[in-house]
Every structure is written in C-alpha cells, then in structure tokens.
Tab-separated table of C-alpha atoms and ligand atoms in Angstrom:
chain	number	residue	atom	x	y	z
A	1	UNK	CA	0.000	0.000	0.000
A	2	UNK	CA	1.519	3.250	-0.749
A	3	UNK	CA	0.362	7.138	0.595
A	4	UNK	CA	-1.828	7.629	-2.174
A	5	UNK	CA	-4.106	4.516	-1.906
A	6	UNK	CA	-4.482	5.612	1.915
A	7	UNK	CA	-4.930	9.021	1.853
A	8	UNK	CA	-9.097	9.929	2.466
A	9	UNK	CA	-10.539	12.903	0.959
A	10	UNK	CA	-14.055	14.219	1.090
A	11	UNK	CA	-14.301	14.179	-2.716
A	12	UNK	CA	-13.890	10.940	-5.072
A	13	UNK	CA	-10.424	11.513	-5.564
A	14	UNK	CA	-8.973	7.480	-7.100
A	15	UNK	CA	-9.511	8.754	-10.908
A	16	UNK	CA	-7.367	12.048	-9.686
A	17	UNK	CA	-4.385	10.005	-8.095
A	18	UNK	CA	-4.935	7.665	-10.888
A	19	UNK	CA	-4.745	10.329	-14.097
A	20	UNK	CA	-2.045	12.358	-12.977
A	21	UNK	CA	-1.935	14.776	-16.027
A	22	UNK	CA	-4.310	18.014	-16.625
A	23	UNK	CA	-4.068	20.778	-18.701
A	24	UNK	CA	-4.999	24.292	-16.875
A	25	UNK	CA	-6.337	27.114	-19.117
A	26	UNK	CA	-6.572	30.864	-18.546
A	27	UNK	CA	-8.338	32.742	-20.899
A	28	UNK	CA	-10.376	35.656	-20.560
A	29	UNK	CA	-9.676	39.613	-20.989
A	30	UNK	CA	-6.605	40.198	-19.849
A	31	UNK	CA	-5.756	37.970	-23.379
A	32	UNK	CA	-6.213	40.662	-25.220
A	33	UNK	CA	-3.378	42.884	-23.295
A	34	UNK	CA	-1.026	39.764	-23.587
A	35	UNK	CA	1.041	40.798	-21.039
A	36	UNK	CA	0.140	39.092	-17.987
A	37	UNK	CA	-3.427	38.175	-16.352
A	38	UNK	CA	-2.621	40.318	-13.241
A	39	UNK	CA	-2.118	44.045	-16.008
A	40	UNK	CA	-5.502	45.084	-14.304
A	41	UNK	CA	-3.736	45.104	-10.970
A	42	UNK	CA	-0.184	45.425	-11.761
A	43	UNK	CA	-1.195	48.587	-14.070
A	44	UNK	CA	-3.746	49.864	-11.666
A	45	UNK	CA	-6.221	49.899	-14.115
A	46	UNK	CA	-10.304	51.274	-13.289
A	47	UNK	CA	-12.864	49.241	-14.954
A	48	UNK	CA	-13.388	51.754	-17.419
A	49	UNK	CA	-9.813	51.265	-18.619
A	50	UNK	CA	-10.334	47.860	-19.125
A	51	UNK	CA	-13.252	47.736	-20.655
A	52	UNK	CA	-11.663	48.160	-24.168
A	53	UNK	CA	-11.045	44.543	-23.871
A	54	UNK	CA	-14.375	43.794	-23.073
A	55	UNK	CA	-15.427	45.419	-25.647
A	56	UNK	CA	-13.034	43.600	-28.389
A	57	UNK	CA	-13.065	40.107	-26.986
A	58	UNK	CA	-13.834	38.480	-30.204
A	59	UNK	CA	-12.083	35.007	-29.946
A	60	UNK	CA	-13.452	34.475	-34.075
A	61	UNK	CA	-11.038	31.361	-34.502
A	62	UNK	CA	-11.885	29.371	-31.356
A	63	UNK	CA	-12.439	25.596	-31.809
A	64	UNK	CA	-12.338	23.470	-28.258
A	65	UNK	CA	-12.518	20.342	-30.159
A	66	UNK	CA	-8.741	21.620	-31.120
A	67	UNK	CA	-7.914	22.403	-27.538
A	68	UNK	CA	-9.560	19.158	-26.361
A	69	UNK	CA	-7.567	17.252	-29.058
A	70	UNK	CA	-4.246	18.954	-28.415
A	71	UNK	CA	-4.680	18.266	-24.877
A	72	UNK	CA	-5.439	14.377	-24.909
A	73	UNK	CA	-2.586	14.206	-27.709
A	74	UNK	CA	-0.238	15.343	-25.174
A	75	UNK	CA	-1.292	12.240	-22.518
A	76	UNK	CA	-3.596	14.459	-20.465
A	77	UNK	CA	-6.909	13.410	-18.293
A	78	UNK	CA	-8.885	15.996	-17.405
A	79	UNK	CA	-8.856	19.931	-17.450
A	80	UNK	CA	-9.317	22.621	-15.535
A	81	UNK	CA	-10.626	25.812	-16.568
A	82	UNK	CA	-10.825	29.693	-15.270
A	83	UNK	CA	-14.747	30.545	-15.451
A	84	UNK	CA	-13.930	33.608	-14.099
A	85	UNK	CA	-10.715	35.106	-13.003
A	86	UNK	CA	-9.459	37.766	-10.556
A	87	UNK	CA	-10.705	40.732	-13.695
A	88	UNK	CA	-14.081	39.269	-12.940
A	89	UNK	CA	-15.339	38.139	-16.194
A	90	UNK	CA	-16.901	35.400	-17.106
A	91	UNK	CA	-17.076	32.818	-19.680
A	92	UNK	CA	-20.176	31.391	-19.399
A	93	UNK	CA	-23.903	33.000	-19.540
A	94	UNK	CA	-24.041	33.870	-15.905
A	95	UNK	CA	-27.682	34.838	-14.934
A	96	UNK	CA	-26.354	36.842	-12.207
A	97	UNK	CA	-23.969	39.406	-14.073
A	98	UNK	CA	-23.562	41.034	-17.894
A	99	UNK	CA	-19.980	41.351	-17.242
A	100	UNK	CA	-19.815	37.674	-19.721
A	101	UNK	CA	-18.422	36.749	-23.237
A	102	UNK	CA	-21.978	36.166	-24.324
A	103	UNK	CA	-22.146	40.551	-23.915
A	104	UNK	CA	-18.670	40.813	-26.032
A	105	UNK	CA	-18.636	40.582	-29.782
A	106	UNK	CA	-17.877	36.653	-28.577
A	107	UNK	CA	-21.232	36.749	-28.478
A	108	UNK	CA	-22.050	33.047	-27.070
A	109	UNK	CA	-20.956	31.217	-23.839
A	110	UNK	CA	-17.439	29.785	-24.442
A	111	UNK	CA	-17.124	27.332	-21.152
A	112	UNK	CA	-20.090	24.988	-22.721
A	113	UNK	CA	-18.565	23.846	-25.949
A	114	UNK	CA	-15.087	23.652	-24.269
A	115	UNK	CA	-16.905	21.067	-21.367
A	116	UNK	CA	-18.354	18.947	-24.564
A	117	UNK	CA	-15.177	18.703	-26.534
A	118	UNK	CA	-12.980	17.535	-23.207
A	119	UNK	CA	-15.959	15.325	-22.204
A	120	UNK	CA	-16.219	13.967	-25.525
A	121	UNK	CA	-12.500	12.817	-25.201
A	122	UNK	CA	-12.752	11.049	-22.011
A	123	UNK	CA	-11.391	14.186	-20.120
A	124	UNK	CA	-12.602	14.781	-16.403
A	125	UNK	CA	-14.406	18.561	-15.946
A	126	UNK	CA	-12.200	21.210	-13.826
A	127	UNK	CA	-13.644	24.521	-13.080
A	128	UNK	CA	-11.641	27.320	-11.498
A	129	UNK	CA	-13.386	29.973	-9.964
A	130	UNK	CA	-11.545	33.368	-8.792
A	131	UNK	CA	-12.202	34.286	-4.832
A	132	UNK	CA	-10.736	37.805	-6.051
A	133	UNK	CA	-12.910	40.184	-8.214
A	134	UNK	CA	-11.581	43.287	-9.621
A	135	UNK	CA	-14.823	44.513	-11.551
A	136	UNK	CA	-17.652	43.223	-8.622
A	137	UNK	CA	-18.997	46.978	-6.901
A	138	UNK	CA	-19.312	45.167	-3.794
A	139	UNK	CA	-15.655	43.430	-3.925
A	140	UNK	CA	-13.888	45.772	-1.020
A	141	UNK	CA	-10.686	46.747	-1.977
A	142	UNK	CA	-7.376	45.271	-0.342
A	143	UNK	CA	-3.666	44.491	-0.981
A	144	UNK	CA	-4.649	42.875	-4.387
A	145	UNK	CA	-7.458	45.346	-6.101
A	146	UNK	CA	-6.549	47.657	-9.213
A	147	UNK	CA	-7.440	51.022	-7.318
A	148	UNK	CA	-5.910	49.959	-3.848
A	149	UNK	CA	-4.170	53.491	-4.791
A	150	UNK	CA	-6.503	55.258	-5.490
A	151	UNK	CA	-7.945	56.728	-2.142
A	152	UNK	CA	-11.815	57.802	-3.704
A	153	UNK	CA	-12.565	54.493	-4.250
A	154	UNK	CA	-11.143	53.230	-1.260
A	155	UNK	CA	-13.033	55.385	0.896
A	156	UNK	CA	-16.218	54.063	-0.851
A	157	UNK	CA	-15.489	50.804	0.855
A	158	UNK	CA	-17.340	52.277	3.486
A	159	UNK	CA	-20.597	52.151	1.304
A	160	UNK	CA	-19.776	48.332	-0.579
A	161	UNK	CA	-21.989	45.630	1.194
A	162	UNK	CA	-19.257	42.687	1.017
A	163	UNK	CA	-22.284	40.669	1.526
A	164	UNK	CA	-24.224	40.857	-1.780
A	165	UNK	CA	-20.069	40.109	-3.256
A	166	UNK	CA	-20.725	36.928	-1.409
A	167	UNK	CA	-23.744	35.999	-2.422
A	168	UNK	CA	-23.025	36.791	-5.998
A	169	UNK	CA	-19.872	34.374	-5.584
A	170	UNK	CA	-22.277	31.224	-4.123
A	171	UNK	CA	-24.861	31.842	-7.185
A	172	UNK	CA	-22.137	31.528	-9.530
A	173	UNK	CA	-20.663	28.478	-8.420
A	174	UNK	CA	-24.463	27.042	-8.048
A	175	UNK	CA	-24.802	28.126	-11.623
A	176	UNK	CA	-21.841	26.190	-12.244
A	177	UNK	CA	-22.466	23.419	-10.521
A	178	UNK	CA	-26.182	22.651	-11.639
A	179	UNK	CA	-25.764	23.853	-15.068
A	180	UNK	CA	-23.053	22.043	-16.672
A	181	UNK	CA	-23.404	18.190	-15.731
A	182	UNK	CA	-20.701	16.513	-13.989
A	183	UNK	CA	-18.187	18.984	-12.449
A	184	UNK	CA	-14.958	16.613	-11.071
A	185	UNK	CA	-12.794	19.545	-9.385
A	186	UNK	CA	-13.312	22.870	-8.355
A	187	UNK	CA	-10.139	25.315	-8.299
A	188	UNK	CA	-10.768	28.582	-6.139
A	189	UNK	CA	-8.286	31.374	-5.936
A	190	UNK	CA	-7.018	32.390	-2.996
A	191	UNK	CA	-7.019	33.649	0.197
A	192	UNK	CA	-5.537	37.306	0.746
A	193	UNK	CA	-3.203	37.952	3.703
A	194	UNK	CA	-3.944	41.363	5.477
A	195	UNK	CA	-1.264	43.703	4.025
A	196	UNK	CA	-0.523	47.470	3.898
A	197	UNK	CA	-2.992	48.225	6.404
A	198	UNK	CA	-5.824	46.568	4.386
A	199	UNK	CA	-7.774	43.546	5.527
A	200	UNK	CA	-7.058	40.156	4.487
A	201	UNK	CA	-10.104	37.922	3.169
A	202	UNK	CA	-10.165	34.319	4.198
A	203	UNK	CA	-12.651	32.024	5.378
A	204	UNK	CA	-14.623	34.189	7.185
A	205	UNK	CA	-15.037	36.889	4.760
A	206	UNK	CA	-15.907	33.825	2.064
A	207	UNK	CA	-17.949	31.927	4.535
A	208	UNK	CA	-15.914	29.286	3.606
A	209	UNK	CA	-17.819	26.322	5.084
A	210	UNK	CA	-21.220	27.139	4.345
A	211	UNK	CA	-19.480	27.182	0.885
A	212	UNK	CA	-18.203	23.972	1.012
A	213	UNK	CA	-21.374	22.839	2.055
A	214	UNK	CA	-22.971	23.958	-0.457
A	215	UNK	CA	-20.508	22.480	-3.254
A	216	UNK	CA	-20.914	19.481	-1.511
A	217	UNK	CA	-24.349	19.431	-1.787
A	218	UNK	CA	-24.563	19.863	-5.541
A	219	UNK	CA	-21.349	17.902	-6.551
A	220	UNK	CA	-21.012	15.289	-3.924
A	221	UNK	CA	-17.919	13.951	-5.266
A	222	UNK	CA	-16.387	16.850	-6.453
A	223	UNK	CA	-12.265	17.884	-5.254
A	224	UNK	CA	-11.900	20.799	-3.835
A	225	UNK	CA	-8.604	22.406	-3.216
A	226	UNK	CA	-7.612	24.268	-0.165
A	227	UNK	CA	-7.211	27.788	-1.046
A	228	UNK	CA	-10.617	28.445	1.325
A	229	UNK	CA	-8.390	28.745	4.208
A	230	UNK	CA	-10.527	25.472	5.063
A	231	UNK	CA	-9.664	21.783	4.776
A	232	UNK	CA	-9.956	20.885	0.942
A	233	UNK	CA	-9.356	17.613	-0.767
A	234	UNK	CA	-5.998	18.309	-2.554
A	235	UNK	CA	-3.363	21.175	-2.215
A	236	UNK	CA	-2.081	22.641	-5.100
A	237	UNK	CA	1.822	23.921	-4.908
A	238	UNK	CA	2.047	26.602	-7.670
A	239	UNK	CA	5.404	26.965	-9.666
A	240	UNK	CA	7.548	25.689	-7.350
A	241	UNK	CA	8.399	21.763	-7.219
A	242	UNK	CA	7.979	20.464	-3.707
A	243	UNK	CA	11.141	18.439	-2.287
A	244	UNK	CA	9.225	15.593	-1.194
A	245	UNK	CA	5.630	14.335	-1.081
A	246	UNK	CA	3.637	17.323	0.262
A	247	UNK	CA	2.360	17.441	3.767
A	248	UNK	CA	0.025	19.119	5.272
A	249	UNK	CA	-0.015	19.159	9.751
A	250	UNK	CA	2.470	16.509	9.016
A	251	UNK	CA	0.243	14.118	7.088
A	252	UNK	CA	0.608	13.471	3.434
A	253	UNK	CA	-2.085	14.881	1.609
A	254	UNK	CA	-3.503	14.868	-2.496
A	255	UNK	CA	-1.798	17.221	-4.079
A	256	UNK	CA	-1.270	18.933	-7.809
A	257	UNK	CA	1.462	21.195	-8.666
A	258	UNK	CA	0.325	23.441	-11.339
A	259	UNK	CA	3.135	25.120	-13.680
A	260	UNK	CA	2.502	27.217	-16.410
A	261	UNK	CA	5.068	27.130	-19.820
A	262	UNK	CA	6.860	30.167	-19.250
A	263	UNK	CA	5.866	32.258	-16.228
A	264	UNK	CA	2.572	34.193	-16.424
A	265	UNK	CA	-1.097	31.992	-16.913
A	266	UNK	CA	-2.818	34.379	-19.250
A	267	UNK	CA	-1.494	34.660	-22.874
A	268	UNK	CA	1.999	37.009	-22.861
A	269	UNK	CA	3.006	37.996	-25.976
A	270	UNK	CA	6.945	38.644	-25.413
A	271	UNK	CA	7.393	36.251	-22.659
A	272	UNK	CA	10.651	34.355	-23.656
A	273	UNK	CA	11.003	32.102	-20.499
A	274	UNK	CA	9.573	29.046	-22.105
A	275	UNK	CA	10.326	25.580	-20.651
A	276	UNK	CA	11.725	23.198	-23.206
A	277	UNK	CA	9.749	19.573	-23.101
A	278	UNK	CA	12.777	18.028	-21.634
A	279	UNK	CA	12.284	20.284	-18.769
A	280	UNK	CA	8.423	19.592	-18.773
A	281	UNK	CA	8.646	16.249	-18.743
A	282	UNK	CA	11.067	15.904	-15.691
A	283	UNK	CA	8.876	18.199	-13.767
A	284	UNK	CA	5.661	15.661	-14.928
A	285	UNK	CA	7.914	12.551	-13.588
A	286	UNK	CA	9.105	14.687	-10.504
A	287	UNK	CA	5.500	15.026	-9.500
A	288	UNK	CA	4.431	11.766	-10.050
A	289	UNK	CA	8.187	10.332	-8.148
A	290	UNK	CA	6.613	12.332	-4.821
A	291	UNK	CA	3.059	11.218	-5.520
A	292	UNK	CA	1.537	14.457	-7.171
A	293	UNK	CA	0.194	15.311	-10.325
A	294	UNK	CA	1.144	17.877	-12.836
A	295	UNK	CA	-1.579	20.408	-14.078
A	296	UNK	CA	0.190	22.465	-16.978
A	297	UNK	CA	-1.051	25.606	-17.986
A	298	UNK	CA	-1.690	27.065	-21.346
A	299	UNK	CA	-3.183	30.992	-22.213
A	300	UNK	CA	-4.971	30.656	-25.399
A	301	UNK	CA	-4.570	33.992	-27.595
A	302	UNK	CA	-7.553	36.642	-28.290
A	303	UNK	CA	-7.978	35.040	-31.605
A	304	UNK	CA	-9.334	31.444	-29.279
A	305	UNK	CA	-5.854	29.884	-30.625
A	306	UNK	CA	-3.241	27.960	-28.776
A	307	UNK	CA	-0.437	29.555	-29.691
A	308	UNK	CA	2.838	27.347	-31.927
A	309	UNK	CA	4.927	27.334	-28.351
A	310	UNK	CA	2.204	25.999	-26.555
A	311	UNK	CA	1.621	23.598	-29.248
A	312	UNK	CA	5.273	22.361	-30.247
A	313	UNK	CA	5.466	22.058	-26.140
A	314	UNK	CA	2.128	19.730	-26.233
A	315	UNK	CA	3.239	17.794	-28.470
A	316	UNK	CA	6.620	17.123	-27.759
A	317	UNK	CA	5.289	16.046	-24.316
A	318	UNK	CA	2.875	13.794	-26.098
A	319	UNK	CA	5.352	12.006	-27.900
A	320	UNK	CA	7.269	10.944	-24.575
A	321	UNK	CA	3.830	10.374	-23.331
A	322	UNK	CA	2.627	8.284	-25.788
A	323	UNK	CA	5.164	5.441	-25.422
A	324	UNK	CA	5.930	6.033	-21.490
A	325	UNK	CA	2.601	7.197	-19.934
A	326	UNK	CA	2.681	3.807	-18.613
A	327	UNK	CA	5.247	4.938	-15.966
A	328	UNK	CA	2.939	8.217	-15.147
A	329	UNK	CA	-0.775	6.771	-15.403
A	330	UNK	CA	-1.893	4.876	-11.812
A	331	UNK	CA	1.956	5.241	-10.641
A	332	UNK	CA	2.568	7.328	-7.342
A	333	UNK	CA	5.973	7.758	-5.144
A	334	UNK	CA	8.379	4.429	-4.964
A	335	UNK	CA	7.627	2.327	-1.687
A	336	UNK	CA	9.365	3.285	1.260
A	337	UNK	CA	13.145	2.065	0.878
A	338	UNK	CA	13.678	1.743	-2.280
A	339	UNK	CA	16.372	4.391	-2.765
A	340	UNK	CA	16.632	6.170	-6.225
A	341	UNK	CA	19.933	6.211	-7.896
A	342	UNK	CA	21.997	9.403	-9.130
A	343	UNK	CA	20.341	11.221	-11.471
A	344	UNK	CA	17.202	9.093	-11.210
A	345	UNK	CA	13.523	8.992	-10.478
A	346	UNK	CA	11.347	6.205	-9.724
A	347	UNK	CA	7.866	5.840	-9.750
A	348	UNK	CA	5.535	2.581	-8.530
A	349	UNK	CA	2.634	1.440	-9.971
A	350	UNK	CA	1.358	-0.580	-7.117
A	351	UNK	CA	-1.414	-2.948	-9.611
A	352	UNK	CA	1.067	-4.246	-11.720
A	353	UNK	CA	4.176	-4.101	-9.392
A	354	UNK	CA	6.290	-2.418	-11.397
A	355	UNK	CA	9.094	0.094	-10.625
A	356	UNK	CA	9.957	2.682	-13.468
A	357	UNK	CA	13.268	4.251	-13.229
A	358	UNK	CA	13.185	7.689	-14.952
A	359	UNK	CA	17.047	8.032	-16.275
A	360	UNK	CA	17.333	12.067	-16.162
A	361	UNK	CA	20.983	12.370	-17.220
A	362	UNK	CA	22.247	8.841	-18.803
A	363	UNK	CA	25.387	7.203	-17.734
A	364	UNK	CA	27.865	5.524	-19.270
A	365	UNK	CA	26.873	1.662	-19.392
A	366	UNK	CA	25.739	0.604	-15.827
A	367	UNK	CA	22.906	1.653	-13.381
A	368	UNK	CA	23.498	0.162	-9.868
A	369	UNK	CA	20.125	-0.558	-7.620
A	370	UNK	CA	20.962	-0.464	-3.899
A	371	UNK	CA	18.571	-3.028	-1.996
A	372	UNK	CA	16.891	-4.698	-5.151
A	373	UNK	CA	18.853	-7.799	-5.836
A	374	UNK	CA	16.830	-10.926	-6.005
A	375	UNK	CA	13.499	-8.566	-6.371
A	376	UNK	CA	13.088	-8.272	-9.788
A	377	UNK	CA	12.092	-10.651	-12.642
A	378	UNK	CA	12.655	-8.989	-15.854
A	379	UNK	CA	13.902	-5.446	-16.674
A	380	UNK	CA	12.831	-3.175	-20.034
A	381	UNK	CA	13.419	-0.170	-22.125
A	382	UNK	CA	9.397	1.215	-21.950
A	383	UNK	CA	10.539	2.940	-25.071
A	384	UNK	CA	11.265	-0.068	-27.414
A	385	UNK	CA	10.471	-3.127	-25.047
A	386	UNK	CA	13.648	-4.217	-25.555
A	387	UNK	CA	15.526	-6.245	-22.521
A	388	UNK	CA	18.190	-4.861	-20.395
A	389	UNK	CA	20.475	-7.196	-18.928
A	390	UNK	CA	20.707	-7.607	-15.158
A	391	UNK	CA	23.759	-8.654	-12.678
A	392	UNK	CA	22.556	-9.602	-9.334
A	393	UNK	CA	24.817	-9.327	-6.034
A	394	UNK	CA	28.620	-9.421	-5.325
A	395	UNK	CA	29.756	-12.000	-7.994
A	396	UNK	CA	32.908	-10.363	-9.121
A	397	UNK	CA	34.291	-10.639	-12.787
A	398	UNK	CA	37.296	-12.544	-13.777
A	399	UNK	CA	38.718	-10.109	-16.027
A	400	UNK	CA	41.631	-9.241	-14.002
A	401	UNK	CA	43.532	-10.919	-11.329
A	402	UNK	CA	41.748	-8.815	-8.561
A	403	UNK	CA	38.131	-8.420	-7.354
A	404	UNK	CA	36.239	-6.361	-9.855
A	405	UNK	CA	32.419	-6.108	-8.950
A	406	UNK	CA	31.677	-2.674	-10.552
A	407	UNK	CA	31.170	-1.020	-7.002
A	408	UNK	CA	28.528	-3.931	-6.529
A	409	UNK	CA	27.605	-5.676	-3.191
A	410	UNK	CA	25.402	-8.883	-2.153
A	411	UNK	CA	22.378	-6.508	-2.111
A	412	UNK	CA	23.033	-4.791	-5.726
A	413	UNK	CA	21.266	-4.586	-9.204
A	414	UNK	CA	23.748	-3.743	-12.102
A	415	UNK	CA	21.581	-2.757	-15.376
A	416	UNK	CA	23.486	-3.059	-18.279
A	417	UNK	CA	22.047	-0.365	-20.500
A	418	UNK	CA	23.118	0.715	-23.929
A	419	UNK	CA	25.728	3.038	-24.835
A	420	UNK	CA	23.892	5.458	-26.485
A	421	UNK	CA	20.922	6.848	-24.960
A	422	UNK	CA	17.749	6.089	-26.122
A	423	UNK	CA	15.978	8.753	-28.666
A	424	UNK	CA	13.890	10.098	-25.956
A	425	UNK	CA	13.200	13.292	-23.727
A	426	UNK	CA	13.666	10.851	-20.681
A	427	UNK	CA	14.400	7.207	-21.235
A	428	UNK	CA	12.438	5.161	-18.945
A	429	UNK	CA	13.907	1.451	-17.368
A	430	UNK	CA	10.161	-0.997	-16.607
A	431	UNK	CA	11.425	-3.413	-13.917
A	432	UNK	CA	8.873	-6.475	-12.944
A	433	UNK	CA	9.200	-6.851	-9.388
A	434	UNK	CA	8.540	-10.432	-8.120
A	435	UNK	CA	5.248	-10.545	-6.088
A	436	UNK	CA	4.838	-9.788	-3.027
A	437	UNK	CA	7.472	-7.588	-2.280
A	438	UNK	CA	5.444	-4.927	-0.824
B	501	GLC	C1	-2.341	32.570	-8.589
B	501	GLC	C2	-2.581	33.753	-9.487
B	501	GLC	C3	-3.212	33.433	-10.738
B	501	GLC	C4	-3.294	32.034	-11.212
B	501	GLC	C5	-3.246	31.010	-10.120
B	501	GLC	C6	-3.059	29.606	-10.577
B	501	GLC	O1	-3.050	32.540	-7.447
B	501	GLC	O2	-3.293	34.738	-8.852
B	501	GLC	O3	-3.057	34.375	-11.705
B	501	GLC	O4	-4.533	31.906	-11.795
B	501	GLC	O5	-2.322	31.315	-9.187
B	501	GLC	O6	-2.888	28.717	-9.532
C-alpha cells in the first residue's frame, strides 16, 4: 500500500491520483493585453480602462474540439478551466452578471462547448473559480485590487456591502455546478493575507464552510482544493516543485502542482522564459516520483488559438507520453526504501508491481540498484520493449587478477544499459518486481 491509496478525501479523488496529467487554461480579458493576467492590478487599471477589452473580446477562430484534441494528444486526463478570473469576467452566460463573453462581440458562452469537446474525449471537468474580483462593486478593496491606490474608491469601501459580493460568488458556483453536468474539481483562488494596512479575506469573509457545504451538496464527489483557508481535498503547490511528497499538519495529503510554460497563466506575448519539453517532462515525472500530479497551464490567444509554443510544447510532451505514460498513469511515489539512484527517479505502480526508473541524465553503461537484488524478474526499455540485462549481487568478474564487482555488493542490481541513450526526452527502465514484495 503506498500514501496515495491511503490518503481519504471528502471528494472521489482514485480517478485524480490515478490520471495524474491536466491541462490548466486561462483565458479571458486580460488575453487581449497579452502581457500578464494580473495588467488590471499590476497597471492599476479602473474598470473603465479595461473595458476596451471587453469590448473587443472576439475570440473568431476558437475551436475546443482543437484544444480538447491537443490536450489528450499530449497524454492528459482531465482539465481545468478559469470561469472567471481575478478581472471578474466570465465565460459562461451567468444569470447573475452582464460582465460575460456572451455581452462581447464573442457573443455566445465559451465554457459549454469547451466542457463537450474535453468530455467527448474522455477528459474529467475542472472549473476554477476566482475568490478575487476586480470589476464586482461590492468586492472591497485590499492588498490585491486595481485602485488599492486610489484613495476615492477606497473610501467608498465604506458604502460596498461585502455581503451581496458573497452571495453573488455562491450563485455563480451554483450556476456552475447545476448547469453544466458533472463537475470533477473545483479550483478557487485564494485567500488574501492582510497587508498594507488593508484587511485580508479568508474564510470568514468567504464563509468558507457554508461554501463547502454547499458544493458538496450539488457535486457530492467533487475535489476541492484548499485555497478556502478550510480543509480541501488536494493542495495545489504553484510553480515551485515540492522536495518531497507534500504534507500538510504533518500528514501526506492529495496534491497537484500546477506550472505554467513560461511564467505568467494568461497569454503574454513577449514572454521568452519558455520551458523546453525536456524540462516539462522531468517536472511531470518529478511530480508523479513524490506522488503528485502535474496540471500544466496554457493561455490561449484573443484570436481562441493555442499559440505554436504551446503547441510544439504539447506535443513534444505527447510524444514521450505516448510510449511512457505507462510509468505516469496509476503510478505514485516508490515504496518506502527503495532508494533512487543518481540522477534518477522512480515511480511505482502498485497494480502491476512495477518500478519505473526515470534516467534524467544517462550514464555511461551501468545503473546500480541499492537493496533490489533478487526482487526483480525482468527489466525493459518502456521505449522499445527491448531487454536490459541484469547482474545480481557481489559475484565479481574474472577479467583481471583482482576483485572487480563494478562497485557492486550482495544486495546490488547492475543494469546493463546501452551506450547510447535512447531517442527520448527521458528514457524510462520498466522493472517487474517479483510478487509480493510490498
Ligand atoms: C495565482 C494567481 C493566478 C493564477 C493562479 C493559478 O493565485 O493569482 O493568476 O490563476 O495562481 O494557480
């Protein structure tokens, strides 16, 4: 039995341990400025400002069956995307606002067809909803708004009924969560430390368990993360790779880490920080080696495209994926002992019993396994299915005169791999442990 099999959560959360993989998409507004999905706030923008994008949101090339396609051709499960972000706006026909892409030249709700095309591909339904709202008159200001600066509309704090924010905030997520079928995981964003002399909003302000209640009640196996300031299903470490499974009161918990490709969520023109697959993958294989799952983030353009980075990073993922996903899919953290060589990463699929070694940087000739000598039946490439040769304990070679073991002792696996590494982002060792191990 490993953590993740043991591990309860409110929320049905096997097919999330199990799939490992989502895709994350931000879209909305702040697209069209293409320089970051916080401009509104980092720019101090007033609504009126804005509102040139709301008024030019025209996504006229959008086509979810690409996004859905592009997604499940790179090896992942389910999705998870922003409704409504910290700007406010919303991408589906909200009864409760006309701050919504069916008032923009858009023109239609855009979170509907997306749900069908990911459904349609066997994809589990993520919605994120934003906490934060930068356009709601009731939203008081703090440490986060646009117009924290700007001392008029701060003092008309005094008139906002945080309240009717609330309120607005549990009919959209009931809209959500009675309108669009099955909803798998629910993403809400964040909790706001006081700061600067302004108040922080946590669970109190969001009423936080009468929330969850209320989720609960509409979606009653639905994941929640914990950004409620309450307990929440899974925890979700944001770009930043967590040294070991994550904890939470000293207790291993669910967890995602969610990345995006090259720094900001939202579409950035000029960004040049972009992760190369190599690097994706390892980070998809890290999460998986601690017994987390990788949510990757894309920021379609204003146009409803996935831009040629995003893509050429897709697919080169997909590519690894589509011969190793076998090592990600229903695998979680090595069990307990099994140290990982240098330079490696294992992960355990604990059905079939079998350890995958992730080679990061490949060595010349032999891989030595501390501990595993007499454990395991047959050793693979995943990449071609073709065998790698084991040595098992101390025997020592006769080559010379003198001992010569390779460094080996009674206890010790020697892999003989091939010279050359495999053609591969990360080449990937399938080892058959003998039953009953652990
Ligand atoms: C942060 C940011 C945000 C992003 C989110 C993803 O909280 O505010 O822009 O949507 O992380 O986890």
């Amino acid at each position: 039995m490993t953590a993740s099999t043991n591990i309860e959560t409110a929320g049905r959360s096997d097919w999330f341990t199990h799939d490992r993989f989502g895709l994350f998409i931000h879209w909305g507004l702040y697209t069209l400025g293409a320089r970051h999905e916080w401009l509104k706030s980092r720019e101090f923008m007033s609504t009126e400002q804005y509102d040139k994008y709301f008024r030019r949101f025209d996504p006229d090339l959008y086509d979810p069956e690409l996004w859905a396609q592009a997604a499940a051709d790179a090896g992942m499960n389910y999705f998870v995307v922003t409704t409504k972000h910290h700007e406010g706006f919303c991408l589906w026909d909200s009864e409760l606002t006309e701050y919504k892409a069916t008032r923009t030249p858009a023109g239609r709700d855009l979170l509907r067809p997306m749900v069908d095309a990911f459904r349609a591909r066997n994809m589990k339904t993520g919605l994120y909803y934003s906490l934060l709202d930068w356009h709601h008159p009731d939203y008081t200001v703090d440490v986060k708004h646009p117009l924290r600066y700007n001392s008029e509309y701060v003092a008309l704090d005094r008139e906002r009924q945080f309240q009717r924010y609330v309120d607005y905030m549990f009919g959209q997520t009931r809209e959500l969560l009675t309108n669009y079928g099955q909803i798998d995981l629910l993403f809400l964003d964040f909790s706001i430390a006081a700061e600067e002399g302004f108040p922080g909003k946590g669970k109190n302000e969001w009423q936080s368990e009468k929330f969850v209640q209320m989720v609960r009640g509409l979606q009653p196996n639905i994941l929640m993360n914990d950004r409620l300031e309450v307990q929440g299903d899974i925890t979700t470490p944001e770009q930043y790779m967590p040294k070991e499974w994550v904890k939470v009161d000293g207790r291993p918990v669910v967890w995602e880490a969610c990345h995006t490709f090259s720094g900001s969520w939202g579409y950035y023109r000029d960004e040049e920080s972009w992760k190369s697959v190599d690097m994706l993958v390892k980070m998809l294989i890290e999460s998986v080696s601690k017994g987390g799952n990788l949510l990757l983030n894309i920021g379609p353009t204003g146009r409803g495209e996935i831009d040629e980075r995003a893509l050429d990073r897709l697919k080169g993922i997909g590519a690894w994926m589509r011969r190793h996903s076998r090592s990600i899919y229903g695998c979680t953290a090595a069990p307990e002992g099994i140290e990982s060589p240098d330079d490696c990463r294992f992960t355990y699929n604990p059905v079939t019993n079998r350890l995958y070694l992730h080679v990061l940087s490949w060595p010349f000739k032999t891989i030595h396994l501390k501990g595993l000598a007499g454990k395991i039946e047959y050793a693979q490439l995943l990449n071609d299915a073709s065998e790698i040769r084991m040595k098992q304990g101390a025997r020592q070679s006769t080559m010379t005169a003198g001992a010569f073991s390779e460094g080996r002792d009674a206890g010790t696996v020697s892999l003989s791999i091939p010279v050359k590494k495999p053609d591969v982002a990360v080449p990937v060792i399938e080892l058959f442990l003998k039953p009953g191990l652990f």
